[in-house]
Amino acid sequence: LKYKVPNKNLTSPITCDPWKQYYQQESAKLRQQIQMSLNSNRHLMSDSLSSLTVKELKQLENRLEWRITRIRSRKHEMLLPAIEFLQKWEVELANESVCLRSKVCKSVHDSINGEQANMVTGQELNAIHALASRIFFSPPIIKGGGTAYSHPDKKILHLR
């Protein structure tokens, strides 16, 4: 026989393909990373904390605080344009309200003076003005009351 037929019962050294070894190592690394990520997520969700050391708990606390800070920062970034728009709109509405109130008062004053100029005494005119101001202006605005609406500088919306 020119060629030897290998015996199937004999174990010969297995030659591994280098790519096969590489992919086996990579899959092992990825399995380890997945396991670490799952453990980390469990810890972040407050599961399996009893197995952690004090140092690991402190690291977890720092990570949570850092993430909360990032979340609050992002929330603030998202809310800031809406808040600025609403504040500008509030100023515009307040200006429009003042303008409309002054027009109403002028209209009431003109109608009172035009129709009853000869029949109304000074004391009665003061009473009519007081009545008109109570009707068209809410008492907190006249008296400078403590509502948030009477103070345009007072902020109603507070962010943490």
Backbone as numpy.savetxt, mean C-alpha at the origin, in Angstrom:
# Nx Ny Nz CAx CAy CAz Cx Cy Cz
40.26 -69.32 -31.93 39.44 -68.14 -31.93 40.31 -66.89 -31.93
39.95 -66.09 -32.82 40.70 -64.86 -32.92 40.26 -63.87 -31.83
38.97 -63.82 -31.60 38.46 -62.89 -30.59 37.89 -63.67 -29.42
38.09 -63.13 -28.23 37.53 -63.76 -27.05 36.11 -63.29 -26.85
35.28 -64.18 -26.52 33.90 -63.82 -26.20 33.87 -63.53 -24.71
33.41 -62.35 -24.35 33.39 -62.03 -22.92 32.37 -62.89 -22.18
32.77 -63.24 -21.01 31.90 -64.04 -20.17 30.90 -63.10 -19.51
29.64 -63.45 -19.58 28.60 -62.58 -19.02 28.61 -62.60 -17.50
29.15 -63.59 -16.91 29.15 -63.70 -15.47 30.26 -62.86 -14.83
31.26 -62.55 -15.56 32.36 -61.75 -15.01 31.96 -60.28 -14.96
32.33 -59.64 -13.89 32.04 -58.22 -13.77 33.26 -57.45 -14.22
33.08 -56.66 -15.18 34.18 -55.84 -15.67 33.98 -54.41 -15.17
35.03 -53.66 -15.05 34.88 -52.27 -14.60 34.01 -51.49 -15.59
33.03 -50.78 -15.02 32.08 -50.04 -15.85 32.69 -48.69 -16.20
32.73 -48.44 -17.45 33.23 -47.14 -17.89 32.04 -46.19 -17.98
32.10 -45.12 -17.20 31.00 -44.15 -17.16 31.22 -43.07 -18.19
30.15 -42.71 -18.74 30.15 -41.59 -19.67 30.34 -40.30 -18.86
31.27 -39.41 -19.26 31.48 -38.18 -18.48 30.23 -37.30 -18.41
29.42 -37.29 -19.45 28.20 -36.48 -19.43 27.20 -37.04 -18.43
27.17 -38.36 -18.36 26.26 -38.99 -17.41 26.63 -38.61 -15.99
27.93 -38.62 -15.68 28.40 -38.22 -14.35 28.04 -36.76 -14.07
28.28 -35.91 -15.06 28.00 -34.48 -14.90 26.52 -34.25 -14.56
25.65 -34.90 -15.32 24.21 -34.71 -15.10 23.76 -35.31 -13.77
24.38 -36.38 -13.35 24.05 -36.95 -12.05 24.44 -35.98 -10.93
25.62 -35.36 -11.06 26.05 -34.39 -10.05 25.14 -33.16 -10.04
24.80 -32.70 -11.23 23.91 -31.54 -11.32 22.54 -31.83 -10.73
22.01 -33.01 -11.01 20.70 -33.35 -10.46 20.76 -33.46 -8.94
21.88 -33.98 -8.42 22.04 -34.06 -6.96 22.09 -32.65 -6.35
22.82 -31.74 -7.00 22.89 -30.35 -6.52 21.51 -29.70 -6.55
20.78 -29.91 -7.64 19.45 -29.31 -7.76 18.48 -29.89 -6.73
18.57 -31.20 -6.47 17.72 -31.81 -5.44 18.02 -31.18 -4.08
19.31 -30.95 -3.81 19.71 -30.34 -2.54 19.18 -28.90 -2.45
19.29 -28.14 -3.54 18.78 -26.77 -3.55 17.27 -26.74 -3.35
16.57 -27.66 -3.99 15.11 -27.73 -3.82 14.76 -28.03 -2.37
15.47 -28.97 -1.77 15.21 -29.32 -0.38 15.49 -28.13 0.54
16.58 -27.41 0.28 16.90 -26.23 1.09 15.82 -25.16 0.92
15.34 -24.96 -0.30 14.29 -23.97 -0.54 12.99 -24.36 0.16
12.65 -25.63 0.11 11.44 -26.10 0.79 11.56 -25.89 2.30
12.72 -26.21 2.86 12.94 -25.99 4.30 12.86 -24.51 4.64
13.47 -23.69 3.80 13.45 -22.24 4.03 12.02 -21.71 3.99
11.25 -22.16 3.01 9.85 -21.73 2.92 9.05 -22.20 4.12
9.31 -23.43 4.57 8.62 -23.93 5.76 8.93 -23.05 6.96
10.19 -22.67 7.10 10.58 -21.81 8.22 9.93 -20.44 8.11
9.89 -19.89 6.89 9.26 -18.58 6.70 7.77 -18.63 7.01
7.16 -19.77 6.82 5.73 -19.94 7.11 5.51 -20.37 8.57
6.56 -20.31 9.38 6.52 -20.65 10.81 6.27 -22.13 11.07
6.66 -22.97 10.16 6.58 -24.42 10.37 7.98 -24.94 10.68
8.08 -25.96 11.47 9.34 -26.64 11.78 10.37 -25.70 12.39
9.94 -24.80 13.25 10.89 -23.88 13.88 11.59 -24.50 15.08
11.03 -25.56 15.62 11.62 -26.15 16.83 13.00 -26.75 16.56
13.28 -27.09 15.33 14.57 -27.70 15.01 15.67 -26.66 14.78
15.33 -25.38 14.78 16.32 -24.34 14.49 17.07 -23.93 15.75
18.32 -23.53 15.56 19.12 -23.00 16.66 18.79 -21.53 16.85
19.31 -20.96 17.92 19.07 -19.54 18.20 19.63 -18.68 17.08
20.81 -19.03 16.59 21.43 -18.27 15.50 20.56 -18.33 14.25
20.07 -19.52 13.92 19.21 -19.67 12.74 17.89 -18.91 12.90
17.35 -18.91 14.12 16.13 -18.14 14.38 16.37 -16.64 14.19
17.52 -16.17 14.65 17.86 -14.75 14.48 18.00 -14.41 13.00
18.65 -15.29 12.24 18.78 -15.07 10.79 17.41 -15.05 10.12
16.54 -15.94 10.54 15.18 -15.98 10.00 14.43 -14.70 10.32
14.59 -14.23 11.55 13.94 -12.97 11.96 14.44 -11.81 11.10
15.74 -11.74 10.88 16.30 -10.67 10.05 15.78 -10.74 8.62
15.69 -11.95 8.08 15.17 -12.11 6.72 13.71 -11.65 6.64
12.92 -12.01 7.64 11.51 -11.61 7.65 11.37 -10.09 7.75
12.17 -9.47 8.62 12.12 -8.01 8.76 12.52 -7.33 7.46
13.54 -7.86 6.80 14.00 -7.29 5.53 12.90 -7.41 4.49
12.22 -8.55 4.43 11.15 -8.73 3.46 9.96 -7.83 3.76
9.63 -7.67 5.02 8.53 -6.76 5.39 8.87 -5.34 4.97
10.11 -4.94 5.18 10.54 -3.60 4.77 10.40 -3.43 3.26
10.80 -4.44 2.50 10.66 -4.37 1.04 9.19 -4.30 0.62
8.34 -5.06 1.29 6.91 -5.05 0.97 6.31 -3.67 1.25
6.64 -3.10 2.41 6.12 -1.77 2.75 6.63 -0.72 1.77
7.88 -0.83 1.38 8.45 0.11 0.43 7.72 0.02 -0.91
7.48 -1.18 -1.36 6.78 -1.38 -2.64 5.34 -0.86 -2.55
4.68 -1.12 -1.42 3.32 -0.62 -1.23 3.31 0.90 -1.28
4.29 1.52 -0.63 4.37 2.97 -0.62 4.60 3.50 -2.04
5.48 2.84 -2.80 5.72 3.24 -4.19 4.45 3.17 -5.02
3.65 2.15 -4.78 2.44 1.98 -5.57 1.34 2.95 -5.15
1.28 3.29 -3.86 0.22 4.17 -3.37 0.54 5.65 -3.55
1.81 6.00 -3.62 2.19 7.41 -3.66 1.56 8.18 -4.81
1.58 7.70 -6.05 0.93 8.46 -7.13 -0.57 8.65 -6.91
-1.23 7.63 -6.40 -2.67 7.74 -6.15 -2.94 8.75 -5.04
-2.12 8.74 -4.01 -2.30 9.69 -2.90 -2.08 11.11 -3.39
-1.03 11.33 -4.18 -0.77 12.67 -4.70 -1.92 13.15 -5.57
-2.45 12.28 -6.42 -3.58 12.64 -7.27 -4.79 13.02 -6.42
-5.07 12.20 -5.41 -6.24 12.47 -4.56 -6.06 13.76 -3.75
-4.84 14.06 -3.32 -4.60 15.30 -2.59 -4.80 16.51 -3.49
-4.33 16.43 -4.74 -4.56 17.53 -5.68 -6.05 17.70 -5.96
-6.74 16.59 -6.11 -8.17 16.62 -6.37 -8.91 17.22 -5.17
-8.45 16.89 -3.96 -9.05 17.44 -2.75 -8.92 18.96 -2.72
-7.74 19.47 -3.08 -7.52 20.92 -3.11 -8.43 21.56 -4.15
-8.52 20.94 -5.33 -9.39 21.49 -6.38 -10.84 21.51 -5.93
-11.29 20.44 -5.29 -12.67 20.39 -4.81 -12.91 21.42 -3.71
-11.93 21.61 -2.83 -12.08 22.60 -1.77 -12.17 24.00 -2.37
-11.34 24.29 -3.37 -11.39 25.60 -4.02 -12.73 25.80 -4.72
-13.19 24.78 -5.40 -14.48 24.86 -6.08 -15.61 25.05 -5.08
-15.52 24.37 -3.96 -16.54 24.49 -2.91 -16.58 25.91 -2.35
-15.43 26.49 -2.09 -15.38 27.87 -1.59 -15.98 28.82 -2.61
-15.64 28.62 -3.88 -16.17 29.47 -4.94 -17.69 29.36 -5.01
-18.20 28.13 -4.98 -19.65 27.93 -5.05 -20.36 28.50 -3.83
-19.77 28.35 -2.66 -20.38 28.91 -1.44 -20.44 30.43 -1.52
-19.37 31.04 -2.01 -19.39 32.50 -2.11 -20.43 32.96 -3.12
-20.60 32.21 -4.22 -21.63 32.57 -5.20 -23.03 32.44 -4.58
-23.26 31.39 -3.81 -24.56 31.20 -3.16 -24.82 32.33 -2.18
-23.84 32.66 -1.37 -24.02 33.75 -0.40 -24.28 35.08 -1.11
-23.53 35.33 -2.17 -23.73 36.57 -2.92 -25.13 36.58 -3.52
-25.57 35.45 -4.05 -26.91 35.36 -4.63 -27.98 35.61 -3.58
-27.82 34.99 -2.41 -28.78 35.21 -1.32 -28.75 36.66 -0.89
-27.57 37.22 -0.74 -27.43 38.61 -0.31 -28.07 39.54 -1.33
-27.81 39.29 -2.63 -28.38 40.14 -3.67 -29.90 40.03 -3.71
-30.42 38.82 -3.54 -31.88 38.66 -3.57 -32.51 39.32 -2.36
-31.85 39.24 -1.22 -32.38 39.90 -0.01 -32.33 41.40 -0.19
-31.22 41.92 -0.65 -31.07 43.37 -0.82 -31.95 43.90 -1.95
-32.09 43.16 -3.02 -32.86 43.61 -4.17 -34.36 43.64 -3.92
-34.88 42.61 -3.28 -36.32 42.50 -3.09 -36.82 43.26 -1.88
-36.04 43.27 -0.83 -36.54 43.82 0.42 -35.67 44.96 0.94
-35.02 45.68 0.09 -34.09 46.71 0.53 -34.79 47.77 1.36
-35.99 48.13 1.00 -36.68 49.19 1.71 -37.39 48.67 2.95
-37.64 47.37 3.06 -38.45 46.86 4.15 -37.62 46.22 5.26
-36.34 45.93 5.06 -35.55 45.22 6.06 -34.69 46.21 6.82
-34.72 46.09 8.16 -33.88 46.94 8.99 -32.52 46.28 9.14
-31.59 47.00 9.71 -30.23 46.48 9.89 -30.20 45.26 10.79
-31.01 45.27 11.86 -31.04 44.13 12.78 -31.61 42.89 12.09
-32.65 43.07 11.29 -33.24 41.94 10.56 -32.26 41.40 9.51
-31.53 42.31 8.86 -30.56 41.88 7.86 -29.46 41.02 8.51
-29.03 41.40 9.71 -28.03 40.59 10.42 -28.58 39.21 10.76
-29.86 39.15 11.14 -30.48 37.86 11.45 -30.57 37.00 10.19
-30.90 37.62 9.05 -30.99 36.88 7.79 -29.62 36.35 7.39
-28.59 37.18 7.54 -27.22 36.73 7.23 -26.81 35.56 8.13
-27.16 35.64 9.40 -26.82 34.55 10.32 -27.54 33.27 9.91
-28.81 33.40 9.54 -29.58 32.24 9.10 -28.99 31.66 7.80
-28.65 32.52 6.86 -28.08 32.06 5.60 -26.74 31.37 5.83
-25.94 31.91 6.73 -24.64 31.29 6.97 -24.81 29.93 7.64
-25.84 29.76 8.47 -26.09 28.45 9.08 -26.60 27.45 8.04
-27.34 27.92 7.07 -27.89 27.03 6.05 -26.81 26.61 5.07
-26.00 27.56 4.62 -25.05 27.28 3.55 -23.67 26.86 4.04
-23.35 27.11 5.30 -22.07 26.70 5.86 -22.33 25.84 7.07
-21.65 24.71 7.14 -21.85 23.85 8.31 -21.22 24.53 9.51
-21.76 24.33 10.72 -21.25 25.00 11.92 -19.77 24.77 12.18
-19.21 23.59 11.95 -17.77 23.44 12.21 -16.92 24.36 11.34
-17.36 24.67 10.13 -16.58 25.55 9.27 -16.65 26.97 9.79
-17.84 27.39 10.23 -18.00 28.76 10.74 -17.23 28.92 12.04
-17.37 27.98 12.94 -16.76 28.08 14.26 -15.31 27.60 14.28
-14.84 27.03 13.17 -13.47 26.49 13.15 -13.40 25.20 13.94
-14.40 24.34 13.79 -14.52 23.10 14.55 -13.37 22.15 14.29
-13.36 21.07 15.02 -12.24 20.14 14.99 -12.38 18.99 14.02
-13.14 19.12 12.96 -13.25 18.02 12.01 -12.09 18.06 11.03
-11.81 16.93 10.44 -10.71 16.84 9.46 -11.02 17.67 8.23
-12.28 17.88 7.92 -12.65 18.62 6.72 -12.45 20.12 6.89
-12.44 20.60 8.12 -12.28 22.03 8.34 -10.82 22.45 8.31
-9.90 21.50 8.30 -8.47 21.79 8.27 -7.87 21.20 7.01
-7.64 21.99 5.97 -7.11 21.42 4.73 -5.70 20.86 4.88
-4.94 21.35 5.88 -3.58 20.86 6.06 -3.54 19.52 6.79
-4.62 19.15 7.45 -4.64 17.91 8.22 -4.73 16.72 7.28
-3.85 15.75 7.45 -3.82 14.56 6.61 -4.80 13.54 7.17
-5.63 13.00 6.30 -6.61 12.01 6.71 -6.03 10.61 6.56
-5.22 10.39 5.54 -4.66 9.08 5.25 -3.27 8.98 5.85
-3.05 7.96 6.65 -1.75 7.76 7.28 -1.15 6.45 6.78
0.14 6.47 6.41 0.85 5.27 5.97 1.85 4.87 7.03
2.07 3.58 7.15 3.08 3.10 8.10 4.41 2.99 7.41
